[in-house]
C-alpha positions as YAML, in Angstrom:
chain: A
units: angstrom
residues:
- id: 1
  name: MET
  ca: [0.00, -0.02, 0.00]
- id: 2
  name: LYS
  ca: [2.85, 2.35, 0.86]
- id: 3
  name: GLY
  ca: [4.46, 1.73, -2.52]
- id: 4
  name: ASN
  ca: [1.20, 2.52, -4.23]
- id: 5
  name: ILE
  ca: [0.91, 5.82, -2.45]
- id: 6
  name: VAL
  ca: [4.46, 6.80, -3.33]
- id: 7
  name: PHE
  ca: [3.66, 5.89, -7.01]
- id: 8
  name: VAL
  ca: [0.60, 8.03, -7.12]
- id: 9
  name: VAL
  ca: [2.38, 11.03, -5.83]
- id: 10
  name: ILE
  ca: [5.31, 10.49, -8.36]
- id: 11
  name: PHE
  ca: [2.62, 9.95, -11.14]
- id: 12
  name: GLY
  ca: [0.90, 13.35, -10.17]
- id: 13
  name: LEU
  ca: [4.22, 15.33, -10.00]
- id: 14
  name: PHE
  ca: [5.14, 13.94, -13.52]
- id: 15
  name: SER
  ca: [1.75, 14.63, -14.95]
- id: 16
  name: SER
  ca: [1.84, 18.18, -13.74]
- id: 17
  name: PHE
  ca: [5.32, 18.68, -15.24]
- id: 18
  name: LEU
  ca: [4.39, 17.18, -18.47]
- id: 19
  name: HIS
  ca: [1.30, 19.33, -18.99]
- id: 20
  name: SER
  ca: [3.43, 22.36, -18.49]
- id: 21
  name: GLN
  ca: [6.00, 21.27, -20.93]
- id: 22
  name: GLU
  ca: [3.47, 20.39, -23.65]
- id: 23
  name: ASN
  ca: [3.25, 23.92, -25.29]
- id: 24
  name: LYS
  ca: [6.96, 24.15, -25.25]
- id: 25
  name: ALA
  ca: [7.36, 20.91, -27.17]
- id: 26
  name: ALA
  ca: [4.74, 21.80, -29.64]
- id: 27
  name: VAL
  ca: [6.74, 24.86, -30.74]
- id: 28
  name: ASP
  ca: [10.04, 23.07, -30.71]
- id: 29
  name: THR
  ca: [10.56, 22.74, -34.50]
- id: 30
  name: THR
  ca: [14.36, 23.42, -34.66]
- id: 31
  name: ILE
  ca: [15.14, 19.72, -34.51]
- id: 32
  name: VAL
  ca: [14.65, 17.80, -37.81]
- id: 33
  name: GLU
  ca: [13.72, 14.20, -37.29]
- id: 34
  name: LYS
  ca: [16.05, 11.59, -38.51]
- id: 35
  name: GLU
  ca: [15.63, 7.91, -38.74]
- id: 36
  name: LYS
  ca: [16.54, 6.39, -35.41]
- id: 37
  name: LYS
  ca: [18.65, 3.22, -35.32]
- id: 38
  name: LEU
  ca: [18.56, 2.98, -31.45]
- id: 39
  name: GLU
  ca: [15.41, 3.40, -29.38]
- id: 40
  name: LEU
  ca: [15.62, 3.54, -25.59]
- id: 41
  name: LYS
  ca: [12.58, 3.32, -23.37]
- id: 42
  name: LEU
  ca: [11.89, 3.16, -19.56]
- id: 43
  name: ASP
  ca: [8.57, 2.27, -18.06]
- id: 44
  name: ILE
  ca: [7.55, 2.83, -14.46]
- id: 45
  name: VAL
  ca: [4.41, 0.91, -13.61]
- id: 46
  name: SER
  ca: [2.46, 0.40, -10.40]
- id: 47
  name: ARG
  ca: [2.76, -3.42, -10.90]
- id: 48
  name: TYR
  ca: [3.80, -5.87, -13.52]
- id: 49
  name: LEU
  ca: [1.02, -7.57, -15.38]
- id: 50
  name: TRP
  ca: [1.50, -9.88, -18.38]
- id: 51
  name: ARG
  ca: [-1.54, -11.22, -20.32]
- id: 52
  name: GLY
  ca: [-3.62, -11.02, -17.12]
- id: 53
  name: GLN
  ca: [-0.85, -12.71, -14.93]
- id: 54
  name: CYS
  ca: [0.35, -10.58, -12.00]
- id: 55
  name: TRP
  ca: [4.04, -11.22, -11.37]
- id: 56
  name: GLY
  ca: [5.86, -9.77, -8.40]
- id: 57
  name: GLY
  ca: [2.84, -8.69, -6.40]
- id: 58
  name: ASP
  ca: [1.62, -5.15, -5.66]
- id: 59
  name: TYR
  ca: [4.87, -3.38, -6.09]
- id: 60
  name: VAL
  ca: [6.15, -0.67, -8.38]
- id: 61
  name: ALA
  ca: [8.25, -2.13, -11.27]
- id: 62
  name: LEU
  ca: [10.90, -0.60, -13.62]
- id: 63
  name: GLN
  ca: [10.97, -1.89, -17.13]
- id: 64
  name: PRO
  ca: [13.79, -0.74, -19.53]
- id: 65
  name: THR
  ca: [13.75, -1.44, -23.24]
- id: 66
  name: ILE
  ca: [16.65, -1.22, -25.57]
- id: 67
  name: GLU
  ca: [15.84, -1.75, -29.48]
- id: 68
  name: TYR
  ca: [18.23, -1.56, -32.38]
- id: 69
  name: ALA
  ca: [17.07, -1.41, -36.15]
- id: 70
  name: VAL
  ca: [19.54, -3.52, -38.00]
- id: 71
  name: THR
  ca: [17.61, -2.79, -41.18]
- id: 72
  name: ALA
  ca: [14.35, -0.99, -42.02]
- id: 73
  name: LYS
  ca: [12.56, -4.39, -41.27]
- id: 74
  name: LEU
  ca: [14.73, -6.21, -38.77]
- id: 75
  name: SER
  ca: [15.12, -5.14, -35.18]
- id: 76
  name: LEU
  ca: [16.81, -6.54, -32.17]
- id: 77
  name: GLY
  ca: [15.95, -5.78, -28.58]
- id: 78
  name: PHE
  ca: [16.15, -6.37, -24.85]
- id: 79
  name: TRP
  ca: [13.46, -5.92, -22.27]
- id: 80
  name: ALA
  ca: [13.54, -6.49, -18.52]
- id: 81
  name: THR
  ca: [11.50, -5.85, -15.48]
- id: 82
  name: THR
  ca: [12.24, -5.90, -11.64]
- id: 83
  name: ASN
  ca: [10.40, -4.62, -8.55]
- id: 84
  name: PHE
  ca: [13.64, -4.84, -6.42]
- id: 85
  name: LYS
  ca: [12.27, -7.39, -4.01]
- id: 86
  name: TYR
  ca: [14.32, -10.44, -3.25]
- id: 87
  name: ASP
  ca: [12.28, -12.71, -1.23]
- id: 88
  name: TYR
  ca: [9.23, -15.03, -1.29]
- id: 89
  name: PHE
  ca: [6.13, -15.19, 0.98]
- id: 90
  name: TYR
  ca: [3.62, -17.93, 1.36]
- id: 91
  name: PRO
  ca: [-0.04, -16.69, 1.59]
- id: 92
  name: ASP
  ca: [-2.85, -19.30, 2.15]
- id: 93
  name: GLY
  ca: [-0.28, -22.04, 2.05]
- id: 94
  name: ALA
  ca: [0.57, -21.49, -1.68]
- id: 95
  name: THR
  ca: [3.83, -20.32, -2.87]
- id: 96
  name: ALA
  ca: [3.70, -16.94, -4.51]
- id: 97
  name: TYR
  ca: [6.34, -14.39, -5.66]
- id: 98
  name: LYS
  ca: [6.91, -11.18, -3.85]
- id: 99
  name: GLY
  ca: [10.15, -10.52, -5.66]
- id: 100
  name: TYR
  ca: [10.18, -10.97, -9.50]
- id: 101
  name: GLN
  ca: [12.68, -10.17, -12.19]
- id: 102
  name: GLU
  ca: [12.67, -11.02, -15.94]
- id: 103
  name: MET
  ca: [15.20, -10.46, -18.79]
- id: 104
  name: ASP
  ca: [14.01, -11.02, -22.33]
- id: 105
  name: PHE
  ca: [15.78, -10.78, -25.74]
- id: 106
  name: TYR
  ca: [13.70, -10.45, -28.93]
- id: 107
  name: ALA
  ca: [13.77, -10.07, -32.74]
- id: 108
  name: THR
  ca: [11.18, -8.59, -34.97]
- id: 109
  name: TYR
  ca: [10.86, -8.78, -38.71]
- id: 110
  name: GLN
  ca: [8.27, -6.63, -40.72]
- id: 111
  name: ILE
  ca: [7.01, -8.86, -43.50]
- id: 112
  name: THR
  ca: [4.42, -6.62, -44.74]
- id: 113
  name: ASP
  ca: [2.99, -3.17, -43.77]
- id: 114
  name: TYR
  ca: [0.51, -5.07, -41.61]
- id: 115
  name: LEU
  ca: [2.31, -8.28, -40.55]
- id: 116
  name: GLN
  ca: [5.35, -8.56, -38.10]
- id: 117
  name: VAL
  ca: [6.94, -11.73, -36.92]
- id: 118
  name: GLN
  ca: [8.53, -11.75, -33.48]
- id: 119
  name: LEU
  ca: [10.54, -14.06, -31.53]
- id: 120
  name: TRP
  ca: [11.02, -13.74, -27.80]
- id: 121
  name: ASP
  ca: [13.44, -15.45, -25.59]
- id: 122
  name: TYR
  ca: [11.90, -15.14, -21.97]
- id: 123
  name: TYR
  ca: [14.14, -15.61, -18.93]
- id: 124
  name: TRP
  ca: [12.59, -15.35, -15.48]
- id: 125
  name: PRO
  ca: [15.14, -16.53, -12.90]
- id: 126
  name: SER
  ca: [14.02, -16.99, -9.34]
- id: 127
  name: VAL
  ca: [15.12, -14.05, -6.99]
- id: 128
  name: SER
  ca: [16.46, -16.57, -4.45]
- id: 129
  name: LYS
  ca: [17.49, -20.26, -4.54]
- id: 130
  name: VAL
  ca: [14.48, -22.54, -4.82]
- id: 131
  name: ALA
  ca: [14.55, -26.40, -4.68]
- id: 132
  name: GLY
  ca: [14.07, -27.93, -8.13]
- id: 133
  name: VAL
  ca: [14.73, -24.67, -10.11]
- id: 134
  name: ASP
  ca: [17.63, -24.18, -12.28]
- id: 135
  name: ASN
  ca: [18.42, -20.59, -13.07]
- id: 136
  name: ARG
  ca: [21.08, -21.20, -15.86]
- id: 137
  name: PHE
  ca: [20.54, -18.92, -18.80]
- id: 138
  name: PHE
  ca: [20.74, -21.64, -21.41]
- id: 139
  name: ASN
  ca: [18.66, -24.23, -19.58]
- id: 140
  name: TYR
  ca: [15.51, -24.79, -21.66]
- id: 141
  name: GLY
  ca: [14.52, -27.90, -19.88]
- id: 142
  name: LYS
  ca: [11.69, -28.89, -17.59]
- id: 143
  name: ASN
  ca: [13.55, -27.47, -14.39]
- id: 144
  name: GLY
  ca: [14.66, -24.35, -16.29]
- id: 145
  name: VAL
  ca: [13.26, -20.76, -16.29]
- id: 146
  name: LYS
  ca: [13.48, -20.12, -20.11]
- id: 147
  name: THR
  ca: [10.82, -20.17, -22.87]
- id: 148
  name: VAL
  ca: [10.71, -19.20, -26.40]
- id: 149
  name: ASP
  ca: [7.71, -17.35, -27.78]
- id: 150
  name: ALA
  ca: [6.97, -17.02, -31.57]
- id: 151
  name: THR
  ca: [4.34, -14.29, -32.47]
- id: 152
  name: LEU
  ca: [2.64, -13.16, -35.43]
- id: 153
  name: TYR
  ca: [1.50, -9.56, -34.95]
- id: 154
  name: PHE
  ca: [-1.00, -8.03, -37.32]
- id: 155
  name: ASP
  ca: [-1.53, -4.23, -37.21]
- id: 156
  name: PHE
  ca: [-3.97, -2.82, -39.82]
- id: 157
  name: SER
  ca: [-3.76, 0.89, -38.41]
- id: 158
  name: GLU
  ca: [-1.10, 2.13, -40.76]
- id: 159
  name: GLY
  ca: [-1.51, 1.06, -44.37]
- id: 160
  name: TYR
  ca: [-5.18, -0.02, -44.13]
- id: 161
  name: LYS
  ca: [-6.33, 2.73, -41.67]
- id: 162
  name: TYR
  ca: [-8.30, 0.19, -39.61]
- id: 163
  name: PRO
  ca: [-7.40, 0.57, -35.89]
- id: 164
  name: PHE
  ca: [-7.30, -2.97, -34.91]
- id: 165
  name: ASN
  ca: [-4.56, -5.54, -34.24]
- id: 166
  name: VAL
  ca: [-4.20, -9.20, -33.69]
- id: 167
  name: THR
  ca: [-1.56, -11.02, -31.70]
- id: 168
  name: LEU
  ca: [-1.17, -14.81, -32.19]
- id: 169
  name: SER
  ca: [1.51, -16.18, -29.85]
- id: 170
  name: THR
  ca: [2.87, -19.79, -29.38]
- id: 171
  name: LEU
  ca: [5.54, -21.07, -26.93]
- id: 172
  name: VAL
  ca: [7.71, -23.17, -29.15]
- id: 173
  name: ALA
  ca: [10.54, -24.11, -26.78]
- id: 174
  name: GLY
  ca: [11.57, -24.18, -23.10]
- id: 175
  name: ASN
  ca: [9.76, -24.93, -19.95]
- id: 176
  name: ASP
  ca: [6.19, -25.41, -21.38]
- id: 177
  name: TYR
  ca: [5.56, -29.17, -20.62]
- id: 178
  name: ARG
  ca: [2.35, -30.98, -20.12]
- id: 179
  name: TYR
  ca: [2.22, -34.32, -18.18]
- id: 180
  name: ASP
  ca: [0.01, -37.49, -18.00]
- id: 181
  name: ASP
  ca: [-2.35, -38.02, -15.05]
- id: 182
  name: ASP
  ca: [0.50, -39.69, -13.05]
- id: 183
  name: GLY
  ca: [2.92, -36.59, -13.58]
- id: 184
  name: ASN
  ca: [4.96, -38.49, -16.14]
- id: 185
  name: ASN
  ca: [5.71, -38.47, -19.87]
- id: 186
  name: PRO
  ca: [6.40, -34.76, -20.32]
- id: 187
  name: LYS
  ca: [5.54, -33.33, -23.78]
- id: 188
  name: GLN
  ca: [5.95, -29.91, -25.21]
- id: 189
  name: ASN
  ca: [2.66, -28.18, -24.99]
- id: 190
  name: PHE
  ca: [2.98, -25.30, -27.54]
- id: 191
  name: THR
  ca: [0.68, -23.10, -25.29]
- id: 192
  name: THR
  ca: [-1.01, -20.58, -27.58]
- id: 193
  name: TYR
  ca: [-2.44, -17.09, -26.76]
- id: 194
  name: ILE
  ca: [-4.59, -14.89, -29.10]
- id: 195
  name: GLU
  ca: [-5.32, -11.32, -28.53]
- id: 196
  name: LEU
  ca: [-7.56, -8.85, -30.34]
- id: 197
  name: GLY
  ca: [-7.14, -5.21, -29.85]
- id: 198
  name: TYR
  ca: [-8.53, -1.86, -30.97]
- id: 199
  name: THR
  ca: [-7.51, 1.75, -30.89]
- id: 200
  name: ILE
  ca: [-9.88, 4.76, -30.59]
- id: 201
  name: LYS
  ca: [-9.03, 8.39, -30.49]
- id: 202
  name: PRO
  ca: [-12.44, 9.90, -29.76]
- id: 203
  name: PHE
  ca: [-11.24, 13.54, -29.44]
- id: 204
  name: ASN
  ca: [-8.91, 13.79, -32.38]
- id: 205
  name: LYS
  ca: [-11.34, 16.26, -34.16]
- id: 206
  name: LEU
  ca: [-11.36, 18.69, -31.24]
- id: 207
  name: PRO
  ca: [-9.26, 21.92, -31.48]
- id: 208
  name: SER
  ca: [-7.71, 21.40, -27.94]
- id: 209
  name: ASN
  ca: [-4.47, 19.67, -28.19]
- id: 210
  name: SER
  ca: [-4.55, 18.71, -24.42]
- id: 211
  name: ILE
  ca: [-7.02, 15.98, -25.02]
- id: 212
  name: LYS
  ca: [-7.18, 15.21, -28.86]
- id: 213
  name: GLU
  ca: [-4.28, 12.74, -28.52]
- id: 214
  name: ILE
  ca: [-5.86, 10.62, -25.79]
- id: 215
  name: GLU
  ca: [-6.20, 6.99, -26.87]
- id: 216
  name: PHE
  ca: [-8.62, 4.30, -25.69]
- id: 217
  name: ALA
  ca: [-7.37, 0.84, -26.44]
- id: 218
  name: PRO
  ca: [-9.75, -1.95, -25.50]
- id: 219
  name: VAL
  ca: [-8.41, -5.45, -25.66]
- id: 220
  name: ILE
  ca: [-9.49, -9.16, -25.27]
- id: 221
  name: GLY
  ca: [-7.03, -11.92, -24.93]
- id: 222
  name: ALA
  ca: [-7.39, -15.66, -24.27]
- id: 223
  name: VAL
  ca: [-5.15, -18.77, -23.86]
- id: 224
  name: LEU
  ca: [-6.43, -21.55, -26.12]
- id: 225
  name: ASN
  ca: [-4.59, -24.64, -24.55]
- id: 226
  name: ASN
  ca: [-3.09, -24.26, -21.09]
- id: 227
  name: LYS
  ca: [-2.63, -27.94, -20.19]
- id: 228
  name: ALA
  ca: [1.11, -27.22, -19.36]
- id: 229
  name: GLY
  ca: [-0.13, -24.60, -16.70]
- id: 230
  name: TYR
  ca: [2.25, -22.03, -18.10]
- id: 231
  name: TYR
  ca: [-0.32, -19.24, -17.40]
- id: 232
  name: SER
  ca: [-0.64, -19.84, -13.69]
- id: 233
  name: TYR
  ca: [-3.93, -17.90, -13.34]
- id: 234
  name: ALA
  ca: [-5.82, -19.37, -16.39]
- id: 235
  name: ASP
  ca: [-8.11, -22.30, -16.81]
- id: 236
  name: TYR
  ca: [-6.45, -25.55, -17.78]
- id: 237
  name: ASP
  ca: [-9.23, -27.54, -19.66]
- id: 238
  name: LYS
  ca: [-10.86, -24.98, -21.87]
- id: 239
  name: VAL
  ca: [-10.27, -21.54, -23.59]
- id: 240
  name: SER
  ca: [-9.43, -19.11, -20.90]
- id: 241
  name: PHE
  ca: [-10.06, -15.39, -21.33]
- id: 242
  name: VAL
  ca: [-7.36, -13.91, -19.06]
- id: 243
  name: ASN
  ca: [-6.87, -10.50, -20.43]
- id: 244
  name: MET
  ca: [-9.96, -8.34, -20.99]
- id: 245
  name: GLY
  ca: [-9.22, -4.60, -20.46]
- id: 246
  name: LEU
  ca: [-9.01, -1.02, -21.47]
- id: 247
  name: LYS
  ca: [-6.00, 1.16, -21.71]
- id: 248
  name: VAL
  ca: [-6.34, 4.90, -21.79]
- id: 249
  name: SER
  ca: [-3.05, 6.75, -22.66]
- id: 250
  name: LYS
  ca: [-1.65, 10.03, -24.00]
- id: 251
  name: GLU
  ca: [1.70, 10.72, -25.57]
- id: 252
  name: ILE
  ca: [3.36, 13.96, -24.78]
- id: 253
  name: ASP
  ca: [6.15, 15.12, -27.07]
- id: 254
  name: LEU
  ca: [8.94, 16.96, -25.13]
- id: 255
  name: GLY
  ca: [11.03, 17.71, -28.24]
- id: 256
  name: ARG
  ca: [14.39, 16.64, -29.18]
- id: 257
  name: GLY
  ca: [13.34, 13.08, -30.11]
- id: 258
  name: ILE
  ca: [11.97, 12.44, -26.49]
- id: 259
  name: THR
  ca: [8.39, 11.54, -25.78]
- id: 260
  name: MET
  ca: [6.71, 10.69, -22.45]
- id: 261
  name: PRO
  ca: [3.42, 8.67, -22.63]
- id: 262
  name: ILE
  ca: [1.40, 8.28, -19.49]
- id: 263
  name: PHE
  ca: [-1.39, 5.51, -19.26]
- id: 264
  name: ILE
  ca: [-3.85, 3.88, -16.98]
- id: 265
  name: ASN
  ca: [-4.72, 0.20, -17.70]
- id: 266
  name: TYR
  ca: [-7.70, -1.76, -16.41]
- id: 267
  name: ILE
  ca: [-7.58, -5.67, -16.73]
- id: 268
  name: HIS
  ca: [-9.92, -8.32, -15.87]
- id: 269
  name: ASN
  ca: [-9.04, -12.03, -15.73]
- id: 270
  name: ASP
  ca: [-12.03, -14.05, -16.39]
- id: 271
  name: ALA
  ca: [-10.52, -17.47, -15.69]
- id: 272
  name: LYS
  ca: [-12.93, -19.66, -13.59]
- id: 273
  name: ARG
  ca: [-9.89, -21.47, -12.02]
- id: 274
  name: ASN
  ca: [-7.99, -18.37, -11.27]
- id: 275
  name: THR
  ca: [-5.89, -18.74, -8.18]
- id: 276
  name: GLU
  ca: [-4.56, -15.24, -8.27]
- id: 277
  name: THR
  ca: [-3.86, -13.93, -4.84]
- id: 278
  name: PHE
  ca: [-4.72, -10.44, -5.72]
- id: 279
  name: GLY
  ca: [-8.09, -11.31, -7.39]
- id: 280
  name: ASN
  ca: [-9.51, -10.98, -11.02]
- id: 281
  name: ASN
  ca: [-9.38, -7.21, -11.58]
- id: 282
  name: PHE
  ca: [-6.32, -4.91, -11.86]
- id: 283
  name: LEU
  ca: [-5.63, -1.36, -12.41]
- id: 284
  name: VAL
  ca: [-2.14, -0.44, -13.51]
- id: 285
  name: ALA
  ca: [-0.83, 3.22, -13.92]
- id: 286
  name: GLY
  ca: [2.48, 4.00, -15.77]
- id: 287
  name: ILE
  ca: [4.69, 6.54, -17.12]
- id: 288
  name: SER
  ca: [7.14, 5.89, -20.02]
- id: 289
  name: ILE
  ca: [10.23, 7.86, -21.21]
- id: 290
  name: ASP
  ca: [11.04, 7.21, -24.86]
- id: 291
  name: TYR
  ca: [14.05, 8.43, -26.84]
...
């Protein structure tokens, strides 16, 4: 609770500062935009939520991103998250993470103006030693903390002017195994997740710049086959709608290639077998610094 109060105060101070800077950024036309090879980003979020899964409890998390454009179509990147907690707690007799850290490497390739292929290498080592868990970076086995996610991302907002997108994601390697009823005979499950998103700018025709760029992005995401239990807070025996939400965001241009989006994201996890300690509904606030 204390962490949330601190975050809200910081969020309020940043919002006030950014509002005062918006007019200055609007008239800063002395810098000519050039194609950027390297993009840097830092997200500060009130908690880490991934596809309806809350990792690391109710603590503020920092999430840096580094991305380099090798060519106009191919990019390589690194993403990480940490809440700076380094221990576990055990509510209701079930193990839950208090500390959480993750480091991911990824590659994206733009096949067409609406289709992008992504390959993510997830690495989520335990913050302290846990029996039966092997934190070695190159261990993609049953006791490892590595998975590989292959994704097709369709975005029709640019070339086709339809503001919707589709994500189709399958775990193709790593610790994503299903077992028989006796807990034996492990097989790669190829857990698949699909997500539909839409972007709305209801105020873009208004003369006021302060609200015209506000975006509303509803989303619905579901796990299709969770027999390996990779999605801890999802149903195992049927399609599970784990990520149903609405994100409200606004990007503020500070000039000199720096932008600072602010956002609030509401997420509902509709899984019937959801064992999430924090419930089914989440509200996440965040600030980004992009360069």
